[in-house]
Short mmCIF file of N, CA and C in Angstrom, two decimals:
data_model
loop_
_atom_site.label_atom_id
_atom_site.label_comp_id
_atom_site.label_asym_id
_atom_site.label_seq_id
_atom_site.Cartn_x
_atom_site.Cartn_y
_atom_site.Cartn_z
N MET I 1 150.64 105.15 146.99
CA MET I 1 150.82 106.28 147.87
C MET I 1 150.01 107.46 147.36
N SER I 2 149.21 108.03 148.18
CA SER I 2 148.38 109.16 147.80
C SER I 2 149.06 110.46 148.20
N ARG I 3 149.19 111.35 147.26
CA ARG I 3 149.80 112.64 147.56
C ARG I 3 148.77 113.54 148.20
N THR I 4 149.20 114.33 149.13
CA THR I 4 148.27 115.26 149.78
C THR I 4 148.64 116.68 149.41
N THR I 5 147.78 117.60 149.76
CA THR I 5 147.99 119.00 149.41
C THR I 5 149.01 119.68 150.29
N THR I 6 149.58 118.97 151.27
CA THR I 6 150.56 119.60 152.16
C THR I 6 151.93 119.73 151.52
N VAL I 7 152.21 118.97 150.46
CA VAL I 7 153.52 119.03 149.82
C VAL I 7 153.69 120.34 149.06
N HIS I 8 152.74 120.70 148.24
CA HIS I 8 152.74 121.96 147.50
C HIS I 8 151.38 122.63 147.72
N PRO I 9 151.23 123.32 148.85
CA PRO I 9 149.92 123.88 149.16
C PRO I 9 149.54 125.03 148.23
N VAL I 10 148.27 125.09 147.89
CA VAL I 10 147.72 126.17 147.08
C VAL I 10 146.84 127.02 147.99
N CYS I 11 147.30 128.21 148.28
CA CYS I 11 146.54 129.15 149.11
C CYS I 11 146.27 130.39 148.27
N LEU I 12 145.11 130.46 147.67
CA LEU I 12 144.76 131.57 146.79
C LEU I 12 144.26 132.76 147.60
N THR I 13 144.66 133.95 147.14
CA THR I 13 144.11 135.16 147.73
C THR I 13 142.72 135.37 147.14
N SER I 14 141.94 136.25 147.74
CA SER I 14 140.60 136.50 147.22
C SER I 14 140.68 137.10 145.81
N GLU I 15 141.73 137.89 145.58
CA GLU I 15 141.93 138.48 144.25
C GLU I 15 142.22 137.39 143.20
N GLU I 16 143.10 136.45 143.55
CA GLU I 16 143.43 135.35 142.63
C GLU I 16 142.20 134.48 142.38
N ARG I 17 141.44 134.24 143.43
CA ARG I 17 140.23 133.42 143.29
C ARG I 17 139.24 134.10 142.34
N THR I 18 139.05 135.41 142.50
CA THR I 18 138.16 136.17 141.62
C THR I 18 138.67 136.13 140.18
N GLN I 19 139.98 136.27 140.04
CA GLN I 19 140.60 136.23 138.71
C GLN I 19 140.37 134.87 138.04
N LEU I 20 140.53 133.79 138.79
CA LEU I 20 140.31 132.45 138.24
C LEU I 20 138.85 132.23 137.87
N LEU I 21 137.94 132.67 138.72
CA LEU I 21 136.52 132.52 138.42
C LEU I 21 136.13 133.30 137.17
N ALA I 22 136.69 134.50 137.00
CA ALA I 22 136.42 135.30 135.81
C ALA I 22 137.00 134.61 134.57
N PHE I 23 138.19 134.03 134.73
CA PHE I 23 138.86 133.32 133.63
C PHE I 23 138.00 132.15 133.16
N ILE I 24 137.46 131.40 134.11
CA ILE I 24 136.63 130.23 133.78
C ILE I 24 135.32 130.66 133.14
N SER I 25 134.71 131.71 133.68
CA SER I 25 133.37 132.11 133.20
C SER I 25 133.39 132.66 131.78
N LYS I 26 134.53 133.24 131.36
CA LYS I 26 134.62 133.74 129.98
C LYS I 26 134.57 132.60 128.98
N GLY I 27 135.28 131.51 129.27
CA GLY I 27 135.27 130.36 128.38
C GLY I 27 135.99 130.60 127.06
N LYS I 28 136.83 131.62 127.00
CA LYS I 28 137.53 131.95 125.75
C LYS I 28 138.97 131.44 125.73
N ALA I 29 139.35 130.63 126.70
CA ALA I 29 140.72 130.13 126.80
C ALA I 29 140.76 128.67 126.35
N PRO I 30 141.96 128.15 126.10
CA PRO I 30 142.07 126.72 125.78
C PRO I 30 141.53 125.87 126.93
N ALA I 31 140.99 124.71 126.59
CA ALA I 31 140.39 123.82 127.59
C ALA I 31 141.40 123.44 128.66
N ARG I 32 142.65 123.27 128.26
CA ARG I 32 143.71 122.91 129.21
C ARG I 32 143.86 123.98 130.28
N SER I 33 143.81 125.24 129.89
CA SER I 33 143.95 126.34 130.84
C SER I 33 142.74 126.43 131.76
N ILE I 34 141.56 126.22 131.21
CA ILE I 34 140.35 126.28 132.02
C ILE I 34 140.36 125.13 133.04
N LEU I 35 140.79 123.95 132.63
CA LEU I 35 140.89 122.82 133.55
C LEU I 35 141.87 123.13 134.68
N ARG I 36 142.99 123.73 134.33
CA ARG I 36 143.98 124.10 135.35
C ARG I 36 143.38 125.09 136.35
N ALA I 37 142.60 126.04 135.87
CA ALA I 37 141.96 127.00 136.76
C ALA I 37 140.99 126.29 137.70
N HIS I 38 140.22 125.36 137.16
CA HIS I 38 139.29 124.59 137.99
C HIS I 38 140.04 123.81 139.07
N ILE I 39 141.16 123.21 138.69
CA ILE I 39 141.94 122.41 139.64
C ILE I 39 142.51 123.31 140.73
N LEU I 40 143.01 124.49 140.35
CA LEU I 40 143.53 125.41 141.36
C LEU I 40 142.45 125.82 142.35
N LEU I 41 141.27 126.09 141.84
CA LEU I 41 140.16 126.45 142.73
C LEU I 41 139.80 125.29 143.66
N ALA I 42 139.85 124.08 143.13
CA ALA I 42 139.49 122.91 143.94
C ALA I 42 140.55 122.60 145.00
N THR I 43 141.82 122.91 144.72
CA THR I 43 142.89 122.60 145.66
C THR I 43 143.17 123.73 146.63
N ASP I 44 142.48 124.84 146.49
CA ASP I 44 142.70 126.00 147.35
C ASP I 44 142.41 125.65 148.81
N LEU I 45 143.38 125.87 149.67
CA LEU I 45 143.21 125.57 151.09
C LEU I 45 142.38 126.64 151.81
N ASN I 46 142.24 127.82 151.21
CA ASN I 46 141.47 128.90 151.82
C ASN I 46 139.99 128.84 151.51
N GLN I 47 139.59 127.89 150.70
CA GLN I 47 138.17 127.80 150.31
C GLN I 47 137.34 127.16 151.42
N PRO I 48 136.05 127.41 151.40
CA PRO I 48 135.18 126.74 152.37
C PRO I 48 135.20 125.23 152.11
N GLY I 49 135.27 124.46 153.12
CA GLY I 49 135.33 123.00 152.95
C GLY I 49 136.75 122.51 153.15
N GLY I 50 137.70 123.42 153.08
CA GLY I 50 139.09 123.10 153.42
C GLY I 50 139.80 122.18 152.46
N LYS I 51 140.61 121.32 153.07
CA LYS I 51 141.55 120.50 152.35
C LYS I 51 140.88 119.28 151.71
N ARG I 52 141.15 119.09 150.40
CA ARG I 52 140.66 117.90 149.68
C ARG I 52 141.87 117.12 149.17
N ARG I 53 141.71 115.83 149.07
CA ARG I 53 142.81 114.99 148.58
C ARG I 53 142.88 115.08 147.06
N ASP I 54 144.10 114.88 146.53
CA ASP I 54 144.31 114.89 145.08
C ASP I 54 143.45 113.84 144.39
N VAL I 55 143.32 112.70 145.02
CA VAL I 55 142.54 111.61 144.42
C VAL I 55 141.08 112.03 144.24
N ASP I 56 140.53 112.70 145.25
CA ASP I 56 139.14 113.15 145.16
C ASP I 56 138.96 114.20 144.07
N ILE I 57 139.91 115.12 144.00
CA ILE I 57 139.86 116.18 142.97
C ILE I 57 140.00 115.55 141.58
N ALA I 58 140.96 114.63 141.46
CA ALA I 58 141.19 113.97 140.17
C ALA I 58 139.95 113.20 139.72
N THR I 59 139.30 112.55 140.64
CA THR I 59 138.09 111.79 140.31
C THR I 59 137.00 112.72 139.81
N SER I 60 136.85 113.87 140.46
CA SER I 60 135.78 114.79 140.06
C SER I 60 136.02 115.40 138.68
N PHE I 61 137.29 115.51 138.26
CA PHE I 61 137.60 116.08 136.93
C PHE I 61 137.97 115.01 135.90
N HIS I 62 137.93 113.74 136.29
CA HIS I 62 138.24 112.62 135.39
C HIS I 62 139.67 112.72 134.85
N ILE I 63 140.60 112.99 135.75
CA ILE I 63 142.02 113.06 135.38
C ILE I 63 142.81 112.22 136.37
N HIS I 64 144.09 112.09 136.13
CA HIS I 64 144.96 111.32 137.01
C HIS I 64 145.39 112.19 138.20
N PRO I 65 145.51 111.60 139.37
CA PRO I 65 145.95 112.38 140.54
C PRO I 65 147.31 113.04 140.36
N ALA I 66 148.18 112.43 139.55
CA ALA I 66 149.50 113.03 139.30
C ALA I 66 149.36 114.37 138.59
N THR I 67 148.31 114.54 137.80
CA THR I 67 148.06 115.81 137.11
C THR I 67 147.74 116.89 138.12
N VAL I 68 146.94 116.57 139.11
CA VAL I 68 146.60 117.53 140.16
C VAL I 68 147.86 117.93 140.91
N PHE I 69 148.68 116.94 141.25
CA PHE I 69 149.93 117.21 141.95
C PHE I 69 150.84 118.11 141.11
N ALA I 70 150.97 117.81 139.82
CA ALA I 70 151.84 118.59 138.94
C ALA I 70 151.37 120.04 138.83
N ILE I 71 150.07 120.24 138.78
CA ILE I 71 149.53 121.60 138.67
C ILE I 71 149.78 122.37 139.97
N ARG I 72 149.59 121.71 141.10
CA ARG I 72 149.88 122.37 142.38
C ARG I 72 151.36 122.72 142.47
N LYS I 73 152.22 121.80 142.05
CA LYS I 73 153.67 122.03 142.10
C LYS I 73 154.05 123.20 141.21
N GLU I 74 153.50 123.24 140.02
CA GLU I 74 153.80 124.32 139.08
C GLU I 74 153.28 125.66 139.60
N PHE I 75 152.15 125.64 140.29
CA PHE I 75 151.58 126.87 140.86
C PHE I 75 152.54 127.48 141.87
N THR I 76 153.23 126.64 142.65
CA THR I 76 154.15 127.16 143.67
C THR I 76 155.32 127.90 143.05
N THR I 77 155.67 127.59 141.80
CA THR I 77 156.79 128.28 141.15
C THR I 77 156.34 129.39 140.21
N ARG I 78 155.26 129.17 139.46
CA ARG I 78 154.84 130.13 138.44
C ARG I 78 153.65 130.99 138.83
N GLY I 79 152.90 130.57 139.83
CA GLY I 79 151.71 131.32 140.22
C GLY I 79 150.62 131.18 139.17
N ILE I 80 149.77 132.20 139.06
CA ILE I 80 148.63 132.18 138.13
C ILE I 80 149.09 132.09 136.68
N ASP I 81 150.35 132.42 136.41
CA ASP I 81 150.89 132.35 135.04
C ASP I 81 150.81 130.95 134.46
N LEU I 82 150.64 129.94 135.29
CA LEU I 82 150.60 128.57 134.77
C LEU I 82 149.40 128.32 133.89
N LEU I 83 148.44 129.23 133.89
CA LEU I 83 147.28 129.09 133.00
C LEU I 83 147.67 129.29 131.55
N HIS I 84 148.75 130.02 131.33
CA HIS I 84 149.19 130.33 129.97
C HIS I 84 150.47 129.57 129.66
N ARG I 85 150.68 129.30 128.40
CA ARG I 85 151.87 128.55 127.98
C ARG I 85 153.14 129.31 128.31
N LYS I 86 154.19 128.56 128.62
CA LYS I 86 155.48 129.18 128.90
C LYS I 86 156.12 129.64 127.59
N LYS I 87 156.87 130.71 127.66
CA LYS I 87 157.64 131.16 126.50
C LYS I 87 158.85 130.25 126.35
N ARG I 88 159.30 130.08 125.13
CA ARG I 88 160.48 129.26 124.87
C ARG I 88 161.71 129.91 125.49
N GLN I 89 162.58 129.08 126.08
CA GLN I 89 163.83 129.58 126.64
C GLN I 89 164.83 129.90 125.54
N THR I 90 164.84 129.07 124.49
CA THR I 90 165.76 129.29 123.37
C THR I 90 164.95 129.63 122.13
N PRO I 91 165.48 130.53 121.32
CA PRO I 91 164.73 130.86 120.11
C PRO I 91 164.77 129.68 119.14
N PRO I 92 163.79 129.60 118.24
CA PRO I 92 163.81 128.50 117.28
C PRO I 92 165.04 128.60 116.37
N VAL I 93 165.56 127.46 115.99
CA VAL I 93 166.75 127.41 115.14
C VAL I 93 166.30 127.63 113.70
N PRO I 94 166.90 128.61 113.00
CA PRO I 94 166.50 128.85 111.62
C PRO I 94 166.89 127.66 110.72
N ALA I 95 166.10 127.43 109.70
CA ALA I 95 166.36 126.31 108.78
C ALA I 95 167.68 126.52 108.05
N LYS I 96 168.45 125.45 107.95
CA LYS I 96 169.72 125.51 107.24
C LYS I 96 169.50 125.58 105.74
N ILE I 97 168.52 124.83 105.27
CA ILE I 97 168.27 124.73 103.84
C ILE I 97 167.16 125.70 103.47
N THR I 98 167.55 126.82 102.92
CA THR I 98 166.60 127.84 102.48
C THR I 98 166.25 127.60 101.01
N GLY I 99 165.37 128.41 100.49
CA GLY I 99 165.00 128.28 99.08
C GLY I 99 166.19 128.49 98.16
N GLU I 100 167.07 129.41 98.55
CA GLU I 100 168.27 129.68 97.74
C GLU I 100 169.19 128.47 97.70
N VAL I 101 169.37 127.82 98.85
CA VAL I 101 170.22 126.63 98.93
C VAL I 101 169.58 125.50 98.13
N GLU I 102 168.26 125.35 98.23
CA GLU I 102 167.56 124.32 97.45
C GLU I 102 167.79 124.53 95.96
N ALA I 103 167.69 125.78 95.52
CA ALA I 103 167.88 126.09 94.10
C ALA I 103 169.29 125.71 93.65
N LYS I 104 170.27 125.98 94.48
CA LYS I 104 171.66 125.65 94.13
C LYS I 104 171.87 124.14 94.06
N ILE I 105 171.25 123.39 94.97
CA ILE I 105 171.39 121.93 94.96
C ILE I 105 170.71 121.35 93.73
N ILE I 106 169.53 121.88 93.38
CA ILE I 106 168.82 121.41 92.19
C ILE I 106 169.61 121.73 90.94
N ALA I 107 170.17 122.92 90.88
CA ALA I 107 170.99 123.31 89.71
C ALA I 107 172.21 122.40 89.62
N LEU I 108 172.81 122.09 90.75
CA LEU I 108 173.97 121.20 90.78
C LEU I 108 173.59 119.81 90.29
N SER I 109 172.41 119.32 90.69
CA SER I 109 171.99 117.98 90.26
C SER I 109 171.70 117.93 88.76
N CYS I 110 171.38 119.08 88.16
CA CYS I 110 171.10 119.13 86.72
C CYS I 110 172.37 119.31 85.90
N SER I 111 173.47 119.66 86.56
CA SER I 111 174.72 119.88 85.85
C SER I 111 175.37 118.53 85.51
N THR I 112 176.47 118.59 84.78
CA THR I 112 177.16 117.35 84.41
C THR I 112 177.85 116.78 85.65
N PRO I 113 177.76 115.45 85.82
CA PRO I 113 178.36 114.83 87.01
C PRO I 113 179.89 114.90 86.96
N PRO I 114 180.56 114.70 88.08
CA PRO I 114 182.02 114.73 88.09
C PRO I 114 182.60 113.60 87.22
N GLU I 115 183.82 113.82 86.79
CA GLU I 115 184.49 112.84 85.93
C GLU I 115 184.62 111.51 86.67
N GLY I 116 184.31 110.44 85.97
CA GLY I 116 184.38 109.11 86.55
C GLY I 116 183.05 108.62 87.10
N SER I 117 182.03 109.48 87.07
CA SER I 117 180.71 109.08 87.56
C SER I 117 179.72 109.15 86.41
N ALA I 118 178.82 108.18 86.38
CA ALA I 118 177.80 108.16 85.33
C ALA I 118 176.72 109.19 85.62
N GLY I 119 176.48 109.47 86.90
CA GLY I 119 175.47 110.45 87.29
C GLY I 119 175.72 110.89 88.72
N TRP I 120 174.89 111.82 89.17
CA TRP I 120 175.03 112.32 90.53
C TRP I 120 174.39 111.35 91.51
N SER I 121 175.14 110.94 92.51
CA SER I 121 174.55 110.20 93.62
C SER I 121 174.22 111.23 94.71
N LEU I 122 173.41 110.84 95.65
CA LEU I 122 173.05 111.76 96.72
C LEU I 122 174.28 112.16 97.53
N GLN I 123 175.18 111.19 97.77
CA GLN I 123 176.39 111.49 98.54
C GLN I 123 177.31 112.42 97.76
N LEU I 124 177.40 112.22 96.45
CA LEU I 124 178.22 113.13 95.63
C LEU I 124 177.67 114.55 95.67
N LEU I 125 176.35 114.67 95.58
CA LEU I 125 175.73 116.00 95.65
C LEU I 125 175.98 116.65 97.01
N ALA I 126 175.89 115.88 98.09
CA ALA I 126 176.14 116.40 99.43
C ALA I 126 177.59 116.87 99.56
N ASP I 127 178.52 116.04 99.06
CA ASP I 127 179.94 116.40 99.14
C ASP I 127 180.25 117.64 98.31
N LYS I 128 179.67 117.73 97.12
CA LYS I 128 179.91 118.88 96.24
C LYS I 128 179.30 120.17 96.84
N THR I 129 178.17 120.04 97.51
CA THR I 129 177.53 121.19 98.16
C THR I 129 178.44 121.76 99.24
N VAL I 130 179.10 120.89 99.99
CA VAL I 130 180.02 121.34 101.02
C VAL I 130 181.29 121.89 100.38
N GLU I 131 181.76 121.22 99.33
CA GLU I 131 182.98 121.65 98.64
C GLU I 131 182.81 123.05 98.03
N LEU I 132 181.65 123.32 97.48
CA LEU I 132 181.38 124.64 96.89
C LEU I 132 180.99 125.68 97.95
N GLN I 133 181.00 125.28 99.20
CA GLN I 133 180.68 126.13 100.35
C GLN I 133 179.27 126.73 100.27
N ILE I 134 178.37 125.94 99.72
CA ILE I 134 176.96 126.34 99.73
C ILE I 134 176.44 126.20 101.16
N LEU I 135 176.83 125.11 101.83
CA LEU I 135 176.53 124.86 103.24
C LEU I 135 177.78 124.33 103.92
N ASP I 136 177.84 124.47 105.26
CA ASP I 136 178.98 123.92 106.01
C ASP I 136 178.94 122.41 106.02
N SER I 137 177.75 121.86 106.17
CA SER I 137 177.59 120.40 106.15
C SER I 137 176.16 120.09 105.75
N ILE I 138 176.00 118.94 105.10
CA ILE I 138 174.68 118.48 104.70
C ILE I 138 174.76 116.97 104.49
N SER I 139 173.72 116.27 104.87
CA SER I 139 173.71 114.82 104.71
C SER I 139 173.09 114.46 103.37
N HIS I 140 173.37 113.25 102.93
CA HIS I 140 172.79 112.79 101.67
C HIS I 140 171.26 112.71 101.80
N GLU I 141 170.77 112.45 103.03
CA GLU I 141 169.34 112.36 103.26
C GLU I 141 168.67 113.73 103.08
N ALA I 142 169.34 114.78 103.51
CA ALA I 142 168.80 116.13 103.34
C ALA I 142 168.75 116.48 101.85
N VAL I 143 169.76 116.06 101.11
CA VAL I 143 169.78 116.28 99.66
C VAL I 143 168.61 115.53 99.01
N ARG I 144 168.38 114.30 99.46
CA ARG I 144 167.27 113.50 98.92
C ARG I 144 165.93 114.20 99.14
N ARG I 145 165.75 114.75 100.36
CA ARG I 145 164.48 115.44 100.66
C ARG I 145 164.29 116.66 99.77
N VAL I 146 165.39 117.40 99.51
CA VAL I 146 165.30 118.57 98.64
C VAL I 146 164.90 118.16 97.25
N LEU I 147 165.53 117.12 96.72
CA LEU I 147 165.24 116.68 95.35
C LEU I 147 163.84 116.06 95.26
N LYS I 148 163.42 115.34 96.27
CA LYS I 148 162.09 114.73 96.25
C LYS I 148 161.02 115.82 96.33
N LYS I 149 161.27 116.82 97.14
CA LYS I 149 160.31 117.92 97.30
C LYS I 149 160.09 118.66 95.99
N ARG I 150 161.13 118.78 95.22
CA ARG I 150 161.08 119.51 93.96
C ARG I 150 160.97 118.61 92.73
N ASN I 151 160.84 117.29 92.96
CA ASN I 151 160.76 116.30 91.86
C ASN I 151 161.95 116.41 90.94
#
């Protein structure tokens, strides 16, 4: 099934068209953004030559027709902003294991093991870290990575 431009039509104003042409001519943007600008210009229904099929546009840019469809669809919701990356909706999660926590785990591994144990196991270190309230929770694998990182 071939998608046509009638599902998510791209009708650029003369101002948007000028903006896209200027964006392309500078060549200072990521290749992905420049390709998107080219595709928007090619799918514009207001351009001379009128309506072109996604397959024809995709062939001319050596991409999949679904990419052309996706860019047209995104244009209907975001407009010209689709040339630039979207901002994250959620902020990045800060790392649980900071340098201070690493130092405490390493110091704990260098201390004498609990009574009844010949040495510290990774699970014992993880349990003791939680018991001493250094962290709320930590896996033995995270403890292993800390110790391996610091030899």
